[in-house]
Tab-separated table of C-alpha atoms and ligand atoms in Angstrom:
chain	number	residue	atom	x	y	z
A	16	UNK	CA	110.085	104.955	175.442
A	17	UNK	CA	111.415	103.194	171.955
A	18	UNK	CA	109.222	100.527	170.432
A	19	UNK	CA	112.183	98.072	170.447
A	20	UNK	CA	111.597	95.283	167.848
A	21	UNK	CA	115.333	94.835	167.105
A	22	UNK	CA	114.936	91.153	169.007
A	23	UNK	CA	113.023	89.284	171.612
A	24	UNK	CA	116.343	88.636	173.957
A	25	UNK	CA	115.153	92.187	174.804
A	26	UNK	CA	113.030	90.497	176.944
A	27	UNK	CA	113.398	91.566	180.594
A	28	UNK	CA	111.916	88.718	182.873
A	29	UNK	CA	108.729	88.733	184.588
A	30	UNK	CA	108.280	89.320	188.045
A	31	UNK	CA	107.742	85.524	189.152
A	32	UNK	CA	110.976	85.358	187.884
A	33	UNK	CA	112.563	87.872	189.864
A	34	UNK	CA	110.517	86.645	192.494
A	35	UNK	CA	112.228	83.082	192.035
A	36	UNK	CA	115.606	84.296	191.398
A	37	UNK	CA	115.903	85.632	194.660
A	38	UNK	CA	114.343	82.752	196.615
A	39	UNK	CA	116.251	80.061	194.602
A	40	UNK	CA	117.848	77.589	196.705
A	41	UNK	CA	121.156	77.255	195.453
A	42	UNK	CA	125.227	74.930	195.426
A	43	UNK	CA	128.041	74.168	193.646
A	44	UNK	CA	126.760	73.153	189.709
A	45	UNK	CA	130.684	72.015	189.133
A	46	UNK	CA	129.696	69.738	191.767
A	47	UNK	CA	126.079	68.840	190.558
A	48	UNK	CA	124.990	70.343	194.289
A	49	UNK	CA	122.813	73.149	192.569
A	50	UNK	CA	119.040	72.111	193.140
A	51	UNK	CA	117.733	74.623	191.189
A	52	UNK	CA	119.820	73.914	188.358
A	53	UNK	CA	119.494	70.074	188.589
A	54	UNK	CA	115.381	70.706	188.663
A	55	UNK	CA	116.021	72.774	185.142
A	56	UNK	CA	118.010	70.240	183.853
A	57	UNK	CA	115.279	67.675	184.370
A	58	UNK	CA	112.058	69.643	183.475
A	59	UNK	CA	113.917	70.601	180.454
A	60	UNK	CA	114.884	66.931	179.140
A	61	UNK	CA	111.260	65.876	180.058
A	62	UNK	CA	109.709	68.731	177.812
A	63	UNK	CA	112.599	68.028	174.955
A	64	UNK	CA	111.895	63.929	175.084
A	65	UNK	CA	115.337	63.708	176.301
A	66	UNK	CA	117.479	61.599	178.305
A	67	UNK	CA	119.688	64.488	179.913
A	68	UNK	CA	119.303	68.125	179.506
A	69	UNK	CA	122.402	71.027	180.520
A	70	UNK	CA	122.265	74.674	181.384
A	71	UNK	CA	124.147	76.729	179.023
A	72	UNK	CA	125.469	80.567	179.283
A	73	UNK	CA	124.175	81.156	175.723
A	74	UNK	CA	122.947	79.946	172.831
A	75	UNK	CA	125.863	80.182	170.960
A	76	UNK	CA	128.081	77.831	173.755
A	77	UNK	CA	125.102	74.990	173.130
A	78	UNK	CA	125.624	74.939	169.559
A	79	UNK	CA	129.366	75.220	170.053
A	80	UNK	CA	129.062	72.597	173.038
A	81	UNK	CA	127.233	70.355	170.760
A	82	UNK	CA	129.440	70.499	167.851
A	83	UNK	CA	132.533	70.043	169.518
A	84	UNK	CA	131.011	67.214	171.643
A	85	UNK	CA	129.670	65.023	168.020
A	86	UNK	CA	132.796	66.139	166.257
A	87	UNK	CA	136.824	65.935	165.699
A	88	UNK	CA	139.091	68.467	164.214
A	89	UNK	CA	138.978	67.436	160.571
A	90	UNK	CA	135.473	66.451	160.181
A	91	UNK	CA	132.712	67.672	157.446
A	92	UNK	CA	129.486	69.433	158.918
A	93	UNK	CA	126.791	69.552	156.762
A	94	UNK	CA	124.379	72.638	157.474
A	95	UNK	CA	122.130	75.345	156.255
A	96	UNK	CA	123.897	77.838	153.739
A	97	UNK	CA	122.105	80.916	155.870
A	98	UNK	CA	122.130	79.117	159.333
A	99	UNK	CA	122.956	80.868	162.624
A	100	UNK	CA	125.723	78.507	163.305
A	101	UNK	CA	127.519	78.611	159.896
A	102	UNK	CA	126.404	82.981	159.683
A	103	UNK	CA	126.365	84.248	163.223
A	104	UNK	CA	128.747	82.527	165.199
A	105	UNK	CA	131.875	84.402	164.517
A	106	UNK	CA	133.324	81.099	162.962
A	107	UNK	CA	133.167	79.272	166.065
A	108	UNK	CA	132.851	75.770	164.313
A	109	UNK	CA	136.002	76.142	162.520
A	110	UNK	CA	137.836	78.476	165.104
A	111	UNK	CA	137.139	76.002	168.210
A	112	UNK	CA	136.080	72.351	166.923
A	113	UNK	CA	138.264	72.968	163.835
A	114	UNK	CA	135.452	71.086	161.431
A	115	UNK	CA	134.793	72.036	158.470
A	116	UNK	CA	131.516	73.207	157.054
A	117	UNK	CA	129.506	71.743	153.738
A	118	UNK	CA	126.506	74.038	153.337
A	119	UNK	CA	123.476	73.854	151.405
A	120	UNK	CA	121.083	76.264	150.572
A	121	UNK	CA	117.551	75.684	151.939
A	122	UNK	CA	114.084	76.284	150.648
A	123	UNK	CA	112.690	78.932	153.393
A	124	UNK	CA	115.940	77.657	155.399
A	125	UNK	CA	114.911	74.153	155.070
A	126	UNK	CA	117.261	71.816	153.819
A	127	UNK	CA	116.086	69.363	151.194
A	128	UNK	CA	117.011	65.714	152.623
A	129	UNK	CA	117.946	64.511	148.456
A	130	UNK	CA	120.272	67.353	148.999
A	131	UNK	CA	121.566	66.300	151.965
A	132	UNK	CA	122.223	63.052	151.212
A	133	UNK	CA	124.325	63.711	147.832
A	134	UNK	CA	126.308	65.623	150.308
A	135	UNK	CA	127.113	63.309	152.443
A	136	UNK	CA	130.613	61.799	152.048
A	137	UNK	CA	131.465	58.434	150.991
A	138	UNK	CA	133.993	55.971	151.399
A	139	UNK	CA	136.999	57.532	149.626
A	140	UNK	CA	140.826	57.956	151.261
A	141	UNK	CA	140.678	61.634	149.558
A	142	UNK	CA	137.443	62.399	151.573
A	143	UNK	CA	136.950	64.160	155.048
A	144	UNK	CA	134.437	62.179	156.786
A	145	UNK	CA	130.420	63.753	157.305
A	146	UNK	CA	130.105	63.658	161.353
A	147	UNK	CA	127.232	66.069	161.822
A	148	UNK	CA	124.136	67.829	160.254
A	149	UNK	CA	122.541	70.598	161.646
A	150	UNK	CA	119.120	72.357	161.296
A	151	UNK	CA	117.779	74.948	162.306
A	152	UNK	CA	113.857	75.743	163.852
A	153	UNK	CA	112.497	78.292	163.512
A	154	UNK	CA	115.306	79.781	160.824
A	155	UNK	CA	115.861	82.724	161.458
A	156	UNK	CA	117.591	84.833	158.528
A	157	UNK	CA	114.663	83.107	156.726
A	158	UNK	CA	112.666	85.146	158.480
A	159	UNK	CA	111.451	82.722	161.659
A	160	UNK	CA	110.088	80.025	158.794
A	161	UNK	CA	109.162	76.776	160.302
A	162	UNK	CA	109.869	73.161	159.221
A	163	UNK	CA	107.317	70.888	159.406
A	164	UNK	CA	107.570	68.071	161.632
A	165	UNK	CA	107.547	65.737	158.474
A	166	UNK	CA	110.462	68.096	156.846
A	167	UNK	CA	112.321	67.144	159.753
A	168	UNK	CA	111.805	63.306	159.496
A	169	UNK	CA	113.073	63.485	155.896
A	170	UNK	CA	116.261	64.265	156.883
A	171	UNK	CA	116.799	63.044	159.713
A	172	UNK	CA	115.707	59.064	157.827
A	173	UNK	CA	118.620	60.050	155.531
A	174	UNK	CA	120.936	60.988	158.863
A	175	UNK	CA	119.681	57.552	160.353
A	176	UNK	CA	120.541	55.697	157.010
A	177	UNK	CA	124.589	57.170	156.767
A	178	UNK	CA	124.278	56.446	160.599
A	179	UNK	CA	125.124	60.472	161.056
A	180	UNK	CA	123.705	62.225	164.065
A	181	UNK	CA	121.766	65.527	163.802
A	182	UNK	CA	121.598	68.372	166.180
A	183	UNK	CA	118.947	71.001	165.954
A	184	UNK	CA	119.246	74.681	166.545
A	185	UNK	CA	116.300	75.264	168.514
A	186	UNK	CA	116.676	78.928	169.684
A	187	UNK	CA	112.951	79.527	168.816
A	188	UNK	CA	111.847	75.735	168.796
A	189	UNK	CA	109.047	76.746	171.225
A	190	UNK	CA	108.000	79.554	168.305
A	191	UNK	CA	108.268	76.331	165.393
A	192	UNK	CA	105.802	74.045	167.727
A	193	UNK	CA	103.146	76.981	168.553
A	194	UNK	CA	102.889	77.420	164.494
A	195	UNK	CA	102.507	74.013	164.003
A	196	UNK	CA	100.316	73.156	167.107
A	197	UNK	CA	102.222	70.237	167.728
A	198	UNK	CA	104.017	68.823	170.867
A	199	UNK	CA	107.913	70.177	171.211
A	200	UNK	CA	108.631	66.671	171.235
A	201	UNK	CA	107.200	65.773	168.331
A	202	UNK	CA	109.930	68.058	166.597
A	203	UNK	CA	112.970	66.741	168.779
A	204	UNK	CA	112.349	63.228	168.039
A	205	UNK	CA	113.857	63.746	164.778
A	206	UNK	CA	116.984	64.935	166.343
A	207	UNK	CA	119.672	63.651	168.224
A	208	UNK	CA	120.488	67.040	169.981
A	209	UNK	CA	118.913	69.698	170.771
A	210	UNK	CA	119.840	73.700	171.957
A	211	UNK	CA	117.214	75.879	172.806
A	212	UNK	CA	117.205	79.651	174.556
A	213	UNK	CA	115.107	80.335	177.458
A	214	UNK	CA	116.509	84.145	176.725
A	215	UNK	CA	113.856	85.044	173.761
A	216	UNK	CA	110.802	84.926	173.715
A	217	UNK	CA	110.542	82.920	176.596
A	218	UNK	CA	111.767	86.004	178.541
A	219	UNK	CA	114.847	84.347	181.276
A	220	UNK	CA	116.996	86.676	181.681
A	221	UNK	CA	120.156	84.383	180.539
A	222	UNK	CA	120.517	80.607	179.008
A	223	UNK	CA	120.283	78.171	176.898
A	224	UNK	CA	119.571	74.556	177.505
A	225	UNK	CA	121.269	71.228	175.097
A	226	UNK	CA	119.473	68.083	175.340
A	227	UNK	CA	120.219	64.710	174.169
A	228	UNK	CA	121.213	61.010	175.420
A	229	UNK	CA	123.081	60.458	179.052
A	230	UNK	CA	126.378	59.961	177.185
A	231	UNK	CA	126.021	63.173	174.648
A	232	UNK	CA	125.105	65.134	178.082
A	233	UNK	CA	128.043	63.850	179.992
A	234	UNK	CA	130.433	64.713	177.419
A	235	UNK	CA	128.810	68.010	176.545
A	236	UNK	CA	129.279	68.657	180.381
A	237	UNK	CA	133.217	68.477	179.961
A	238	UNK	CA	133.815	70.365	176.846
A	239	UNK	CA	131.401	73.508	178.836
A	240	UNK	CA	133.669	72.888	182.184
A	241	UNK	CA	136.883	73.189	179.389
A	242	UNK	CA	135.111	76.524	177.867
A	243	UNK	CA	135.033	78.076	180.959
A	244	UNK	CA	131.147	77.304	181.187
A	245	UNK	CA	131.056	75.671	184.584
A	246	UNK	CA	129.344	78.126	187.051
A	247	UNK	CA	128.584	77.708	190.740
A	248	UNK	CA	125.845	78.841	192.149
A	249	UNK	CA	124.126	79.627	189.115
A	250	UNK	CA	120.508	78.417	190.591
A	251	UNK	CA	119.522	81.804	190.629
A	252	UNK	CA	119.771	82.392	186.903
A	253	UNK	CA	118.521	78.974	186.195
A	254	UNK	CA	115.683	79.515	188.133
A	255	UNK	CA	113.825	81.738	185.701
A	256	UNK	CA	114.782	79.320	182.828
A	257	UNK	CA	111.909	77.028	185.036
A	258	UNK	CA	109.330	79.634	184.567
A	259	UNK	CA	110.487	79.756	180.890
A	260	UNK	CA	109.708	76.465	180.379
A	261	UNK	CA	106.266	75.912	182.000
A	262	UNK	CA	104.502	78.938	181.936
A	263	UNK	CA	105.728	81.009	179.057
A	264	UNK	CA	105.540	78.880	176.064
A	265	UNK	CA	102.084	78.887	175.122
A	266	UNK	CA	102.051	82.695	175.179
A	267	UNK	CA	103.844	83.099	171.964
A	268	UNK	CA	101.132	82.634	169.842
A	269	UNK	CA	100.571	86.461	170.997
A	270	UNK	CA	103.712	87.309	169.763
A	271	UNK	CA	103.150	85.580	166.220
A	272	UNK	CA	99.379	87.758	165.640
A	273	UNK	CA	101.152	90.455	167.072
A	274	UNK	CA	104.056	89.704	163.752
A	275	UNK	CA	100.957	89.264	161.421
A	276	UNK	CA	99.558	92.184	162.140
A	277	UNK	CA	102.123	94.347	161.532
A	278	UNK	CA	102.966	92.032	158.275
A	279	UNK	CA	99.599	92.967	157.153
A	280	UNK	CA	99.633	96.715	158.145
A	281	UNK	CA	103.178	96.766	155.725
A	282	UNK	CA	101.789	95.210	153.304
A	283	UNK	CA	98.865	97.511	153.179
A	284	UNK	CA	101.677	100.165	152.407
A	285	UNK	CA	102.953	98.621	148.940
A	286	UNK	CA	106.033	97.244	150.990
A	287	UNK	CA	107.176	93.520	149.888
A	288	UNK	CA	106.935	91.735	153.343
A	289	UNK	CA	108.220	88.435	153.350
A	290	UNK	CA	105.897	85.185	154.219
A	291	UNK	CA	105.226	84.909	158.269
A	292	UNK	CA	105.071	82.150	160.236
A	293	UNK	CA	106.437	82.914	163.495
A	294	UNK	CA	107.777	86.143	165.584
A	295	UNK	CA	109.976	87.419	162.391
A	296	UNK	CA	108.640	89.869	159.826
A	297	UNK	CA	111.302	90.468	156.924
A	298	UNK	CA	110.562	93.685	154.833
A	299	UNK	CA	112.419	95.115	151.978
A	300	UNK	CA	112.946	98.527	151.383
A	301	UNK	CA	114.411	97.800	147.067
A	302	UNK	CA	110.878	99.736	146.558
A	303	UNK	CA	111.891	102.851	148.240
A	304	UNK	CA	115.005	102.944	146.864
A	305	UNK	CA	116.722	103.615	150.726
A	306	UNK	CA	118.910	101.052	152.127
A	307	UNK	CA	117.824	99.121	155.257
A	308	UNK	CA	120.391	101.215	157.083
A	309	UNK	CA	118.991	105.163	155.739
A	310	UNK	CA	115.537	103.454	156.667
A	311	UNK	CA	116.298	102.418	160.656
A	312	UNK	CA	117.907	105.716	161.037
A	313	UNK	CA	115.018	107.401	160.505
A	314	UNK	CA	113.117	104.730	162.102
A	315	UNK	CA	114.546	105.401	164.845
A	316	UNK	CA	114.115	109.039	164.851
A	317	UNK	CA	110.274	108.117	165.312
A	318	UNK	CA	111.260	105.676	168.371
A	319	UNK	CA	111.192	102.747	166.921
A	320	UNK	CA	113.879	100.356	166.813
A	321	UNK	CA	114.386	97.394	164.335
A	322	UNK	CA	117.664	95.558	162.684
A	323	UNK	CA	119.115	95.801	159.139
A	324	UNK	CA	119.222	92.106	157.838
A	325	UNK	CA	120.673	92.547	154.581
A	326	UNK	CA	121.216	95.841	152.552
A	327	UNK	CA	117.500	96.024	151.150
A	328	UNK	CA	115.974	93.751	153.838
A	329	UNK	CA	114.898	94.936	157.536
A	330	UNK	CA	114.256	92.695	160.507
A	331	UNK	CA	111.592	93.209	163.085
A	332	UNK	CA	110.658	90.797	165.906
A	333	UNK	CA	107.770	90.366	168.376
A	334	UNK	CA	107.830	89.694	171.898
A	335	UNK	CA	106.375	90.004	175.462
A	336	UNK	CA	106.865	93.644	175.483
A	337	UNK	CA	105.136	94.416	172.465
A	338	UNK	CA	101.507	95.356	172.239
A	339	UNK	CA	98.429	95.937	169.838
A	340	UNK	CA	99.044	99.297	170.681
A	341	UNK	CA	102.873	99.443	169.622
A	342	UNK	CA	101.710	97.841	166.587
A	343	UNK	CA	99.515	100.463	165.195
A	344	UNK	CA	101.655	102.955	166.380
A	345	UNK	CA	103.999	101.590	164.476
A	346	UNK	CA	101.921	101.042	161.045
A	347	UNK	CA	101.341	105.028	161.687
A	348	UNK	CA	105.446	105.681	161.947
A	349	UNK	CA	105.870	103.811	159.105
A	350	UNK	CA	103.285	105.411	156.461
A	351	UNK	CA	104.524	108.855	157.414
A	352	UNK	CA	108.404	107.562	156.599
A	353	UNK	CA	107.126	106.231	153.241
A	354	UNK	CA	105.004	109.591	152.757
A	355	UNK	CA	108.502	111.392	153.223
A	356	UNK	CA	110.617	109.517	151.044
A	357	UNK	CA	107.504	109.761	147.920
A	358	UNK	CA	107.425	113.339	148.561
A	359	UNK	CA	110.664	114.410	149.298
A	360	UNK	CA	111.385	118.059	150.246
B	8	PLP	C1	119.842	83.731	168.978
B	8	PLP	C2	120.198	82.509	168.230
B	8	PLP	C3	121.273	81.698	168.616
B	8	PLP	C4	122.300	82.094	169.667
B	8	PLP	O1	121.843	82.450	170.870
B	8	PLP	P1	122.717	83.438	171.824
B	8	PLP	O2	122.122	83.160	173.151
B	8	PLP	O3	122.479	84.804	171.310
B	8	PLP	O4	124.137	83.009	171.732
B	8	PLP	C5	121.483	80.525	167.930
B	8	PLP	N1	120.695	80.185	166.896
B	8	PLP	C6	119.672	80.938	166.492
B	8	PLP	C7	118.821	80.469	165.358
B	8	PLP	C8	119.386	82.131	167.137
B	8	PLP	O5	118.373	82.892	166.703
């Protein structure tokens, strides 16, 4: 079997979950008759320090859901220069919402609030008008880097001061509050909005989950029905998302030693290995002189599967189905790759 570190949404779910899938007790969610879902949608906006909370097919369709529910066509979004929504979204904001995007490049894929604010538009009849700022935690081309719970108030006192509401790319939000030992809450209450995925390292099988006030929520509700996001008796995939929520978020401080091991063990080789904080090593391969792509090809020769970032820069990600073992075996892979390329034949 492959060592697959390409991404934790290779996460299959556990077997409580399976169990609960198939017991769920399910209705129609168009018609707010699923149980299971409603129970999600509450335990989630209780663990966000939200008002409402809604089940989403993906990640992607919160942040989507969210923009188009804060936003008009027309409008200025002010975001990360290297952010998921702006880089990964197959230019969703502008393609469905119709907004346009102001980015800035972060520090570490934080955004510095001075910056933020001297992008924020004023007054001015030439001007398109700044309706939204999103961040993202843990970042994730920055290599899962966390901001700080105090990084986060910085902005979001500037977004409070231009009265301009923030929503927060959570997908690993559960990773950014493990590193920090701090309360998920703590980093949602500076943030209007919120979109996590139960589908990473919290293992569900499928979905995402946007939080916020009643109104946001009701609205949000509307533009998912209009994507062709309302599902019926989607209990049974929501039910896992419960598990996801109350049992499997402590666990991945495993996956972060599991991220610093291997970090070290790289290191160890004379490869530049990017900071870690969370789930996400970054390594480049400039020192080899072999692209990221030459260098998974061969990885994967050995078994081992990982993700080509940029064209020096490989991406490899912890999760629930990665052990010590896996670890070491693949700190051994990787030393007789770099042996080969010193020595070639
Ligand atoms: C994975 C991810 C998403 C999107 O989630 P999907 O469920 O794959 O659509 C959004 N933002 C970030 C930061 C992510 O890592």
């Amino acid at each position: 079997m492959k060592i697959d570190l390409r991404s934790d949404t290779v996460t299959k779910p556990t077997e409580a979950m399976i169990r609960v899938m198939a017991e769920a007790e399910v209705g129609d969610d168009v018609y707010r008759e699923d149980p299971t879902v409603n129970r999600l949608e509450n335990i989630a906006a209780e663990r966000l320090g939200k008002e409402a909370a809604l089940f989403v097919t993906s990640g992607t369709q919160g942040n989507q859901v969210a923009v188009l529910t804060h936003c008009v066509n027309g409008d200025e979004v002010i975001l990360e220069a290297d952010s998921h929504l702006f880089y990964y979204e197959g230019g969703a904001m502008s393609a469905l919402a119709g907004v346009q995007t102001r980015t800035i490049p972060g520090v570490r894929g934080t955004m510095r609030a001075k910056d933020v604010e001297k992008a924020i538009r004023g007054k001015n009849i030439h001007f398109p008008r700044t309706k939204l700022i999103c961040l993202e935690n843990t970042h994730n081309r920055a290599g899962g880097a966390v901001s700080t719970v105090e990084q986060m108030k910085s902005i979001y006192d500037v977004a409070q001061k231009y009265q301009i509401p923030v929503h927060l790319d959570g997908a690993r939000l559960f990773n950014a509050a493990v590193a920090l030992g701090v309360d998920v809450t703590a980093l949602c209450s500076y943030t209007d909005t919120v979109q996590i995925c139960l589908s990473k390292g919290l293992s569900a099988p499928v979905g995402s989950i946007i939080a916020g006030d009643r109104d946001f929520i009701e609205e949000a509700r509307w533009w998912r029905k209009k994507l062709g996001g309302g599902l019926r008796q989607v209990g049974y995939i929501a039910a896992p998302g419960i598990l996801a929520l109350t049992q499997m978020t402590e666990r991945l401080a495993e996956d972060h030693e599991r991220a610093r091991q291997l970090a070290e063990g790289l290191r160890k080789l004379s490869l530049q290995v990017e900071p870690v904080e969370t789930n996400i090593v970054l390594v480049h391969t400039e020192s080899i002189r072999e692209s990221a792509v030459d260098f998974l090809k061969r990885l994967e020769g050995k078994g081992v599967l990982a993700v080509d970032f940029d064209e020096y820069v490989i991406r490899f990600t912890t999760h629930r189905h990665i052990t010590e073992e896996n670890i070491t075996r693949v700190l051994e892979i990787m030393e007789d790759l770099l042996e080969a390329v010193a020595s070639p034949r």
